[in-house]
PDB file of C-alpha atoms in Angstrom:
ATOM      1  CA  UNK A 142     -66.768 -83.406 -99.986  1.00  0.00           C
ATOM      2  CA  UNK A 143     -68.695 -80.828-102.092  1.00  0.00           C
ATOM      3  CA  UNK A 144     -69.884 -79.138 -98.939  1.00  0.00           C
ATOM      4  CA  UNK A 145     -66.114 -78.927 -97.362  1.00  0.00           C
ATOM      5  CA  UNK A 146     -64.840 -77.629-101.121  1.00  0.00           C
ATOM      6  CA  UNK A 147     -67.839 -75.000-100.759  1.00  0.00           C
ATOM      7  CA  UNK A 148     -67.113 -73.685 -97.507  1.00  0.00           C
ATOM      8  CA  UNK A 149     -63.868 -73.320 -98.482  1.00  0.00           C
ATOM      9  CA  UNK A 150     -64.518 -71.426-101.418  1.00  0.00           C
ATOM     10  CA  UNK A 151     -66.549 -68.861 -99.242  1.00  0.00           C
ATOM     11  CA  UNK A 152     -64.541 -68.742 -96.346  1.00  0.00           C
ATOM     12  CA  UNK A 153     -60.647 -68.867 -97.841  1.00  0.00           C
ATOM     13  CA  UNK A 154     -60.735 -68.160-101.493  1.00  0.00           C
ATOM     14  CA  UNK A 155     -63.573 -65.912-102.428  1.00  0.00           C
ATOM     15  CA  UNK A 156     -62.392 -63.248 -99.383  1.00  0.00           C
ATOM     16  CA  UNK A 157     -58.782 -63.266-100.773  1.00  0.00           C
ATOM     17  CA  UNK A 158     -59.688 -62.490-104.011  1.00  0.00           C
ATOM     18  CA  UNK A 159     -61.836 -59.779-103.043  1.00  0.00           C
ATOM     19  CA  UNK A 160     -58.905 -57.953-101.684  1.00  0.00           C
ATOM     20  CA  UNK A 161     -57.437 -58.427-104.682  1.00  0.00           C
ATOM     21  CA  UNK A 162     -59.712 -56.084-106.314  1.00  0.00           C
ATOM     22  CA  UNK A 163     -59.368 -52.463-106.744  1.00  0.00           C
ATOM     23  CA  UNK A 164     -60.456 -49.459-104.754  1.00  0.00           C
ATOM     24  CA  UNK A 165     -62.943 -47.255-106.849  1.00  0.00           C
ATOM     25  CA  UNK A 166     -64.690 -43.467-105.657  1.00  0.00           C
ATOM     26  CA  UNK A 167     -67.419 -41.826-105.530  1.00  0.00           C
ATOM     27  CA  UNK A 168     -67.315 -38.248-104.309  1.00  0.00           C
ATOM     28  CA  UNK A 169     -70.329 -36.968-101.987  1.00  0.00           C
ATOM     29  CA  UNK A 170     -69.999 -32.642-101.769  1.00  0.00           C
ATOM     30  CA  UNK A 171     -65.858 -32.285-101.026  1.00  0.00           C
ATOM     31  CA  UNK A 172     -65.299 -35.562 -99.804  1.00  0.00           C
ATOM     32  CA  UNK A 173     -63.644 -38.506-101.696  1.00  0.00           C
ATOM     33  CA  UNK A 174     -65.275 -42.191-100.293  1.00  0.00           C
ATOM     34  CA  UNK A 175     -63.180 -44.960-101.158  1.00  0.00           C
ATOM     35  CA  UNK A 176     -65.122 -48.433-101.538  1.00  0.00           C
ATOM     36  CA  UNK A 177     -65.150 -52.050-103.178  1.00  0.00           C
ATOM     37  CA  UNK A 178     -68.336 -53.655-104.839  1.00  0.00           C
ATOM     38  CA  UNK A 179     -68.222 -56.529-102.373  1.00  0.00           C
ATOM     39  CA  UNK A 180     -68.545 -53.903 -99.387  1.00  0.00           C
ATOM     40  CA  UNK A 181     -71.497 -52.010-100.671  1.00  0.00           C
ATOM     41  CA  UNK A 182     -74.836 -53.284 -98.699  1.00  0.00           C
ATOM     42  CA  UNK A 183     -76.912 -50.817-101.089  1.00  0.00           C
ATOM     43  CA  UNK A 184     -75.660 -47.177 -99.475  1.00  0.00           C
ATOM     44  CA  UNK A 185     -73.863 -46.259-102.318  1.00  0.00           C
ATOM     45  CA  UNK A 186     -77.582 -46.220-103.864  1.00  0.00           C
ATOM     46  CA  UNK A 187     -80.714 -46.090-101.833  1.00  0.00           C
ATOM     47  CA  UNK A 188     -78.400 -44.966 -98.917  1.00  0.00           C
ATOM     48  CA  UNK A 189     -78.779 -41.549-100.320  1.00  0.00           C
ATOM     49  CA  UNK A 190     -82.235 -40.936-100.348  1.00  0.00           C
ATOM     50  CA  UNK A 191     -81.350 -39.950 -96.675  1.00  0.00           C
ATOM     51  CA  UNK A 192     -80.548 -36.769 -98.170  1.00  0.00           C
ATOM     52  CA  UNK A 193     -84.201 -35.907 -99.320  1.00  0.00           C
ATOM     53  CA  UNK A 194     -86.098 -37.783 -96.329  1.00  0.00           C
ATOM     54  CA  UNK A 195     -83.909 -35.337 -94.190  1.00  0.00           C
ATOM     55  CA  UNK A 196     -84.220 -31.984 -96.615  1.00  0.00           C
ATOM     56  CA  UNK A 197     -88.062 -32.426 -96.926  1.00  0.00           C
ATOM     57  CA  UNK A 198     -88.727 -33.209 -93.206  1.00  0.00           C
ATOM     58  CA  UNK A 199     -86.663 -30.051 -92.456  1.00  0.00           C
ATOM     59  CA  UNK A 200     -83.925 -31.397 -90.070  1.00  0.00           C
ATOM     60  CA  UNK A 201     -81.494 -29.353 -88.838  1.00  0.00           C
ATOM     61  CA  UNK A 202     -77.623 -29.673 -89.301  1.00  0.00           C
ATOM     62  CA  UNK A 203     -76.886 -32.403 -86.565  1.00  0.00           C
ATOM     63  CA  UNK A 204     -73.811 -31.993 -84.314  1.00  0.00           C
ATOM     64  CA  UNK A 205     -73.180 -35.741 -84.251  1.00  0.00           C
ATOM     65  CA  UNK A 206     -74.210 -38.463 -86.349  1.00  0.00           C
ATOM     66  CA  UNK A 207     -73.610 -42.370 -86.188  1.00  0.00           C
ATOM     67  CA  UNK A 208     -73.886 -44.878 -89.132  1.00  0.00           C
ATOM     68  CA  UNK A 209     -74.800 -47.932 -87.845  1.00  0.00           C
ATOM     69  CA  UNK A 210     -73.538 -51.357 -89.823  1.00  0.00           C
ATOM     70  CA  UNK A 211     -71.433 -48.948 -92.195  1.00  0.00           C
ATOM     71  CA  UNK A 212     -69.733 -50.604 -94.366  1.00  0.00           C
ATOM     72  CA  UNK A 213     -67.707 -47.811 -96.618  1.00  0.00           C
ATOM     73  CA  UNK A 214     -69.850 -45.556 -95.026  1.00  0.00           C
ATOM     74  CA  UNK A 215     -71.807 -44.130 -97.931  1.00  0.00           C
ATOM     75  CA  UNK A 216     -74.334 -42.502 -95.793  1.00  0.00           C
ATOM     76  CA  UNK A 217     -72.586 -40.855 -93.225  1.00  0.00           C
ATOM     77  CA  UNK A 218     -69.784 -39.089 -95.228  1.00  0.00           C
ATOM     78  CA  UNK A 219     -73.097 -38.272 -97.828  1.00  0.00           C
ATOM     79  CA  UNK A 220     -74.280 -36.500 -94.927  1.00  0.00           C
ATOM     80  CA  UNK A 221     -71.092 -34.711 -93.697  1.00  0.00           C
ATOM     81  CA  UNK A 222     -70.081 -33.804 -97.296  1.00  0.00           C
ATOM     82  CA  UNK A 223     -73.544 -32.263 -97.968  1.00  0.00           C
ATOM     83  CA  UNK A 224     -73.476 -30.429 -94.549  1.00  0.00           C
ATOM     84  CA  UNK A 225     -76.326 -32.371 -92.995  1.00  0.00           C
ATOM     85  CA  UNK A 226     -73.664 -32.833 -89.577  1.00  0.00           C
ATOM     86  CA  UNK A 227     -70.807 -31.298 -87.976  1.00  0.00           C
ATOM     87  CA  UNK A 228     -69.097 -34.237 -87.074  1.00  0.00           C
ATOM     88  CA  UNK A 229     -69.163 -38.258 -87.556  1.00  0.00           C
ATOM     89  CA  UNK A 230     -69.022 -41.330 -86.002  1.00  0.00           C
ATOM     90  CA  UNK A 231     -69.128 -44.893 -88.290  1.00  0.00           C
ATOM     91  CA  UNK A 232     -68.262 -48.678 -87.325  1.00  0.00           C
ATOM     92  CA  UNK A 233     -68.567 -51.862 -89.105  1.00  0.00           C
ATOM     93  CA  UNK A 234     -67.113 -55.348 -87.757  1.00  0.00           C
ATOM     94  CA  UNK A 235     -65.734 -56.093 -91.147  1.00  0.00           C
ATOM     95  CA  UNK A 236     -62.280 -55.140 -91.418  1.00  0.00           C
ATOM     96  CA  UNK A 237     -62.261 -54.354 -94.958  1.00  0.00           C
ATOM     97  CA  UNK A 238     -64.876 -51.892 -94.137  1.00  0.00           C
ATOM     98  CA  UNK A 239     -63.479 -50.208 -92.226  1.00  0.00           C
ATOM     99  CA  UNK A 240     -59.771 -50.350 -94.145  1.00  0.00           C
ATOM    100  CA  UNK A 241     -62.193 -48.253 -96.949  1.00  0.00           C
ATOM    101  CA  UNK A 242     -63.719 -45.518 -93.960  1.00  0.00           C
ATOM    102  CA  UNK A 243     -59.608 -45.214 -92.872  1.00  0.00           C
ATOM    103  CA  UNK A 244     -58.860 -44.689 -96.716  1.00  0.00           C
ATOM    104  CA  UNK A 245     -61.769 -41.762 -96.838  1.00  0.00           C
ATOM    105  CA  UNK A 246     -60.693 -39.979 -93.738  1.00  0.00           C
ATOM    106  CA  UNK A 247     -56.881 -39.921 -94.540  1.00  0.00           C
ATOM    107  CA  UNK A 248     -57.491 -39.472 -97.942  1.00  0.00           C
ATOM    108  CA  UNK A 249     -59.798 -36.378 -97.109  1.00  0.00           C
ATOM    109  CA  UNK A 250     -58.237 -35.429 -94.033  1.00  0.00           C
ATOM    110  CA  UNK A 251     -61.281 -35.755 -91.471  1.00  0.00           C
ATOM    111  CA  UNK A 252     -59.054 -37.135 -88.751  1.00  0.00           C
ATOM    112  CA  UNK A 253     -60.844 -34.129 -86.315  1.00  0.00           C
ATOM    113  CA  UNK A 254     -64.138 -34.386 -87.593  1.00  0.00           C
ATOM    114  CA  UNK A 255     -64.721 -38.545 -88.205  1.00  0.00           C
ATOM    115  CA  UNK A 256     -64.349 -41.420 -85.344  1.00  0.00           C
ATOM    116  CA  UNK A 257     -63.770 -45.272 -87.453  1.00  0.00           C
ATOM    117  CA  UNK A 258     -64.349 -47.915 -84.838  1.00  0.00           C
ATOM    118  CA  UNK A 259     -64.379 -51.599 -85.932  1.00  0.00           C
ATOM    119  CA  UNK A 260     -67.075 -53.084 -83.649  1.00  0.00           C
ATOM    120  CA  UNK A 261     -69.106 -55.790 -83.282  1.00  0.00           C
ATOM    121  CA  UNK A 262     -72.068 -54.293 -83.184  1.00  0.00           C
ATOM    122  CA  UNK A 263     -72.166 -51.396 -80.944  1.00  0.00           C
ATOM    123  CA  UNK A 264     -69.729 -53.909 -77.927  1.00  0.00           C
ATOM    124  CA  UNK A 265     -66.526 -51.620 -78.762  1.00  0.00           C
ATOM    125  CA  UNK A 266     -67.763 -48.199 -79.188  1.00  0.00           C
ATOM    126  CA  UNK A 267     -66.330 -46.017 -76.550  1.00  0.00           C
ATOM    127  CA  UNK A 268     -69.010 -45.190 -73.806  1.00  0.00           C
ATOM    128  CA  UNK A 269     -67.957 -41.265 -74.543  1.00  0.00           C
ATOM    129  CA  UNK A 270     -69.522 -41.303 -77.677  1.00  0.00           C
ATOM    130  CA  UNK A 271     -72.811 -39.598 -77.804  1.00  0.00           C
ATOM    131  CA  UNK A 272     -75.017 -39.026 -81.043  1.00  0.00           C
ATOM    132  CA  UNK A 273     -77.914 -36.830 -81.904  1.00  0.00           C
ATOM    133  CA  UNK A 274     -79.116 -38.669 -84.959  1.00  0.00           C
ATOM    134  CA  UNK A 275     -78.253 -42.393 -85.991  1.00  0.00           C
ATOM    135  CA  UNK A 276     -78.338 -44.152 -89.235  1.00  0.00           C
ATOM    136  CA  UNK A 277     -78.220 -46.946 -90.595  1.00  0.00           C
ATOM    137  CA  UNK A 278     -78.532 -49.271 -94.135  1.00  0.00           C
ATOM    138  CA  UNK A 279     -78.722 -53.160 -91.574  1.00  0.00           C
ATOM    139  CA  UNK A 280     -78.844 -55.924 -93.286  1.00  0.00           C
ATOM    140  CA  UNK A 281     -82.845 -56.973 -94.059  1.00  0.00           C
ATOM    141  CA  UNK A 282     -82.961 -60.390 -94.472  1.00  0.00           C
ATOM    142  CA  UNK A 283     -83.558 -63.292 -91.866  1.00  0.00           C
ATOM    143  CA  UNK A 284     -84.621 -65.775 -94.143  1.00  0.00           C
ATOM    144  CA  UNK A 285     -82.607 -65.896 -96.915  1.00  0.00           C
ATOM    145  CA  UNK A 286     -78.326 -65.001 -97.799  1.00  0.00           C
ATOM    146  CA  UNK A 287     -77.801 -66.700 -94.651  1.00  0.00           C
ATOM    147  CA  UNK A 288     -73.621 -66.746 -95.504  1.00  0.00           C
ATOM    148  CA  UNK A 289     -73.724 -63.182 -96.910  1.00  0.00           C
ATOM    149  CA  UNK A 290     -72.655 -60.567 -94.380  1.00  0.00           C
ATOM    150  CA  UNK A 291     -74.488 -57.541 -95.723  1.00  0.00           C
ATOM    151  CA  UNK A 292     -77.701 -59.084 -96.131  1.00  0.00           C
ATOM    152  CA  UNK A 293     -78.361 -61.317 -93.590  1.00  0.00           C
ATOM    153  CA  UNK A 294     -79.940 -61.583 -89.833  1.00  0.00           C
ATOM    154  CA  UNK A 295     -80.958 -64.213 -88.942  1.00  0.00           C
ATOM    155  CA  UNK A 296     -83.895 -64.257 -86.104  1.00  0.00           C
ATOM    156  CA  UNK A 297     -83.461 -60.029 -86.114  1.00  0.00           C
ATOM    157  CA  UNK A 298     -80.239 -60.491 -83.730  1.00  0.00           C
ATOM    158  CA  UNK A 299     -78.405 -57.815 -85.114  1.00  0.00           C
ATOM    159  CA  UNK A 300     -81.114 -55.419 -84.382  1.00  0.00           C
ATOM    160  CA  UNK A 301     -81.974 -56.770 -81.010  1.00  0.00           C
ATOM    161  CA  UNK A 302     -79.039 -56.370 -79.838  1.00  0.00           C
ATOM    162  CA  UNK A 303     -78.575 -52.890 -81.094  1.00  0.00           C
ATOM    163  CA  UNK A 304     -81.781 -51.106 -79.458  1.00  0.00           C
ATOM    164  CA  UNK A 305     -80.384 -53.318 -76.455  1.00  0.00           C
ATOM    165  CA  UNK A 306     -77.504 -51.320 -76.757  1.00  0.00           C
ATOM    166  CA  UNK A 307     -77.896 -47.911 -78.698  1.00  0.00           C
ATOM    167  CA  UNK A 308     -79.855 -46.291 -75.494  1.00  0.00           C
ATOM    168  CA  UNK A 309     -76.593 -45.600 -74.070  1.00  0.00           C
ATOM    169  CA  UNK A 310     -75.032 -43.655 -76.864  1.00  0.00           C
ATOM    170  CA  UNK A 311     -78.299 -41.663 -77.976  1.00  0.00           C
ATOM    171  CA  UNK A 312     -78.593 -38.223 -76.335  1.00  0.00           C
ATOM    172  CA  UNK A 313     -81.601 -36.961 -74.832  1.00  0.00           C
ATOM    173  CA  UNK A 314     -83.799 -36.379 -77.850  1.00  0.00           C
ATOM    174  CA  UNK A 315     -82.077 -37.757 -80.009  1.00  0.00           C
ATOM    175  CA  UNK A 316     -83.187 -39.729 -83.104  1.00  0.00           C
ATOM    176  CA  UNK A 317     -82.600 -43.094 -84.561  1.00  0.00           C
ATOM    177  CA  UNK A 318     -83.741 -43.209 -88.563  1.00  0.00           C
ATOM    178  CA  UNK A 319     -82.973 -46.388 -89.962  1.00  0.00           C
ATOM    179  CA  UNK A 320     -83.489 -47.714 -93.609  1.00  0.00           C
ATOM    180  CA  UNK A 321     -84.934 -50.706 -93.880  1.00  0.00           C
ATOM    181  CA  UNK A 322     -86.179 -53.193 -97.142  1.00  0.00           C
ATOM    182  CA  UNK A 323     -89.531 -54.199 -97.623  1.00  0.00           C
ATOM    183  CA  UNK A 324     -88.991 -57.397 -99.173  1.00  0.00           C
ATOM    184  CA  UNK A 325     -87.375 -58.441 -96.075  1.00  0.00           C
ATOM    185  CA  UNK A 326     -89.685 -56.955 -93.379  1.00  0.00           C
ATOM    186  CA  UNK A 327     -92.568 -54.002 -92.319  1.00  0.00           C
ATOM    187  CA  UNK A 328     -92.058 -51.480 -90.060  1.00  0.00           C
ATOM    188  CA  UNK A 329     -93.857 -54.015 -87.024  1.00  0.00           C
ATOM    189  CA  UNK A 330     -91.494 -56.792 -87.431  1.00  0.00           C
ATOM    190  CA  UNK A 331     -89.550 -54.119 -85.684  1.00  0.00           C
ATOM    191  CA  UNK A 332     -92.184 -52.705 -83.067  1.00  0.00           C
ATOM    192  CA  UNK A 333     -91.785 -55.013 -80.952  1.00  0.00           C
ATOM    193  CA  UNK A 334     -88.026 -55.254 -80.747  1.00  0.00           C
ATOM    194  CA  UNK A 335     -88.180 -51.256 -80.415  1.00  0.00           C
ATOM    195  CA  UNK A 336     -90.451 -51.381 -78.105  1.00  0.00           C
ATOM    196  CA  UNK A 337     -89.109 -53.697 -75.701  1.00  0.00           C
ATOM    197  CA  UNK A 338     -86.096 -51.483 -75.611  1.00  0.00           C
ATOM    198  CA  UNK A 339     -87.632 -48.591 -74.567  1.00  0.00           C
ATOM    199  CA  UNK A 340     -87.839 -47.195 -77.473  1.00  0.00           C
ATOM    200  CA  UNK A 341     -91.028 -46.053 -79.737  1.00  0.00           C
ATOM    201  CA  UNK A 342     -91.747 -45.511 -83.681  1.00  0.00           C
ATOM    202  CA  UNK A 343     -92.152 -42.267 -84.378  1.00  0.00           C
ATOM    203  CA  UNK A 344     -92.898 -42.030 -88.066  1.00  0.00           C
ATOM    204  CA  UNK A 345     -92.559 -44.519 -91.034  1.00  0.00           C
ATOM    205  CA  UNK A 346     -91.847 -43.478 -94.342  1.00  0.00           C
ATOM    206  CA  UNK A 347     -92.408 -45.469 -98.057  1.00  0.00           C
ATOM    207  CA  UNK A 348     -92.943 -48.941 -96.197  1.00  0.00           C
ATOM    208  CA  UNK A 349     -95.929 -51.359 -97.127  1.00  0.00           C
ATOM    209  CA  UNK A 350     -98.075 -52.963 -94.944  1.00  0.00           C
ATOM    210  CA  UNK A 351     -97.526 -56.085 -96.045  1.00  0.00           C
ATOM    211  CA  UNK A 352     -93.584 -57.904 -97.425  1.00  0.00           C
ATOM    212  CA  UNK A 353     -93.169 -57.358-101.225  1.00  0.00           C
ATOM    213  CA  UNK A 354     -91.741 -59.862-104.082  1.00  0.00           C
ATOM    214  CA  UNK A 355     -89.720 -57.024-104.752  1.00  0.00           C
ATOM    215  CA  UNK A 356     -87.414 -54.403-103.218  1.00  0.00           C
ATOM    216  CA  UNK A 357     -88.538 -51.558-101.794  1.00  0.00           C
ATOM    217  CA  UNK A 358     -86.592 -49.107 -99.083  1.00  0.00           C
ATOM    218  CA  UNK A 359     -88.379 -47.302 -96.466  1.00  0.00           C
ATOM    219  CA  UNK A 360     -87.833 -45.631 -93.502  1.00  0.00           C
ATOM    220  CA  UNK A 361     -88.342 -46.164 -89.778  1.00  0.00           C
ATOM    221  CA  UNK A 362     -87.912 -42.734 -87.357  1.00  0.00           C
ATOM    222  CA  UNK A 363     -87.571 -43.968 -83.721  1.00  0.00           C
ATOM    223  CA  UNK A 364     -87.349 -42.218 -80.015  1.00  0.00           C
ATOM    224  CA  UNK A 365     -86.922 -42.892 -76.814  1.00  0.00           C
ATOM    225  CA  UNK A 366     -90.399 -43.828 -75.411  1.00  0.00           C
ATOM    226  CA  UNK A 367     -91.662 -41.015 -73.273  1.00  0.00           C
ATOM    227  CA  UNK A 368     -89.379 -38.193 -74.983  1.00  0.00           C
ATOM    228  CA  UNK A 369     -91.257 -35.825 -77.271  1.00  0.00           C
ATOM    229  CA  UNK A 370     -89.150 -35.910 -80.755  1.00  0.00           C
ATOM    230  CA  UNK A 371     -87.931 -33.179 -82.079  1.00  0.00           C
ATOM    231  CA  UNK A 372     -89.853 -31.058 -84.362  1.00  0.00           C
ATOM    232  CA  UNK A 373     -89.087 -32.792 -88.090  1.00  0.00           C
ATOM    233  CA  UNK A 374     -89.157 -35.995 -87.071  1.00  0.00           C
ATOM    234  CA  UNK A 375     -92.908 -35.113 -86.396  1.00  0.00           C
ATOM    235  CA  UNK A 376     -93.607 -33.664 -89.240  1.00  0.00           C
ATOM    236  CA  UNK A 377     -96.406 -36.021 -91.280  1.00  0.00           C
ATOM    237  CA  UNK A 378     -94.674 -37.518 -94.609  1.00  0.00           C
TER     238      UNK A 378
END
């Protein structure tokens, strides 16, 4: 009985009263994001140290960019307000996730510039989208929050099924930087998922060799195996 009053805690009440709750900003260069505490995965904070990874590696303003697992998007309107891309590309597969990235593009009027796809992982992205640079905040956990959308994966599924899948949308040199949590995982729990999609690690940035009792963001740079990356994403850091 306890169980059954539980699950419906998480699955009827808790979600209703978290639409209940108001919509707050945060403003990243000219652009206004829109957001709820419940929806925020950790982009609103660590999210940004995209901006100096990028800066000090010396990457170029991208053309396209994709934020993978977006949420309100923190990272990819961070990067289009600060000029790091031309245009954007986000998707989430929860719907109040992507009710916030609507909110930010009316709101700021980025209809041109900023595609909002709600997607189950990459299965309902259009197969005419094509990105030079992808990001991404995942969730980092596969053994614990197991009922907590943002945090949890369990066996890596997620990301399998997103190298399984990104291949198609990634243009020829393009690059996939993805932040990852060290608590959670190293930089080879990944290899071999990467790997067996084709895919190699390029460079890793701030990660331990070993799972810490603590949090700790770092970085994973990743290319198509047999494609030389382009220039900063070589650069030693």
């Amino acid at each position: 009985m306890i169980k059954a009053l539980k699950l419906i805690e998480r699955r009827l009440v808790k979600p209703r009263l978290r639409r209940l709750k108001r919509w707050r900003t945060v403003n990243y260069g000219d652009i206004r994001v829109h957001d709820k505490d419940h929806l925020d995965g950790g982009g609103r904070t660590s999210g940004l140290d995209y901006l100096p990874l990028l800066r000090d590696r010396g990457a170029p303003r991208q053309r396209r960019v994709f934020e993978w697992c977006a949420g309100p998007a923190f990272i990819g309107f961070a990067l289009l307000g600060y000029e790091f891309c031309d245009t954007l590309c986000v998707a989430d597969i929860n719907p109040e996730a992507i009710e916030a990235c609507r909110r930010t593009v009316a709101t700021n009027k980025l209809d041109g510039r900023v595609a909002v796809y709600r997607s189950d992982n990459l299965d309902e992205i259009p197969a005419a989208e094509q990105w030079d640079l992808v990001v991404g905040n995942p969730p980092h956990f596969a053994d614990t929050s197991p009922s907590e959308l943002r945090y949890h994966d369990a066996d890596r599924q997620l990301h399998r099924r997103f190298f399984g899948a990104v291949g198609r949308f990634l243009k020829p040199g393009g690059m996939i930087v993805l932040l990852e949590n060290n608590a959670g995982s190293t930089a080879e729990t990944f290899r071999p998922i990467i790997e067996a999609a084709g895919f190699s690690i390029v460079f890793v940035h701030n990660c331990e060799g070993r799972r810490t009792p603590y949090p700790r963001i770092y970085f994973i740079g990743i290319a198509r195996r047999g494609e030389p990356p382009p220039a900063w994403a070589s650069v030693a850091n």
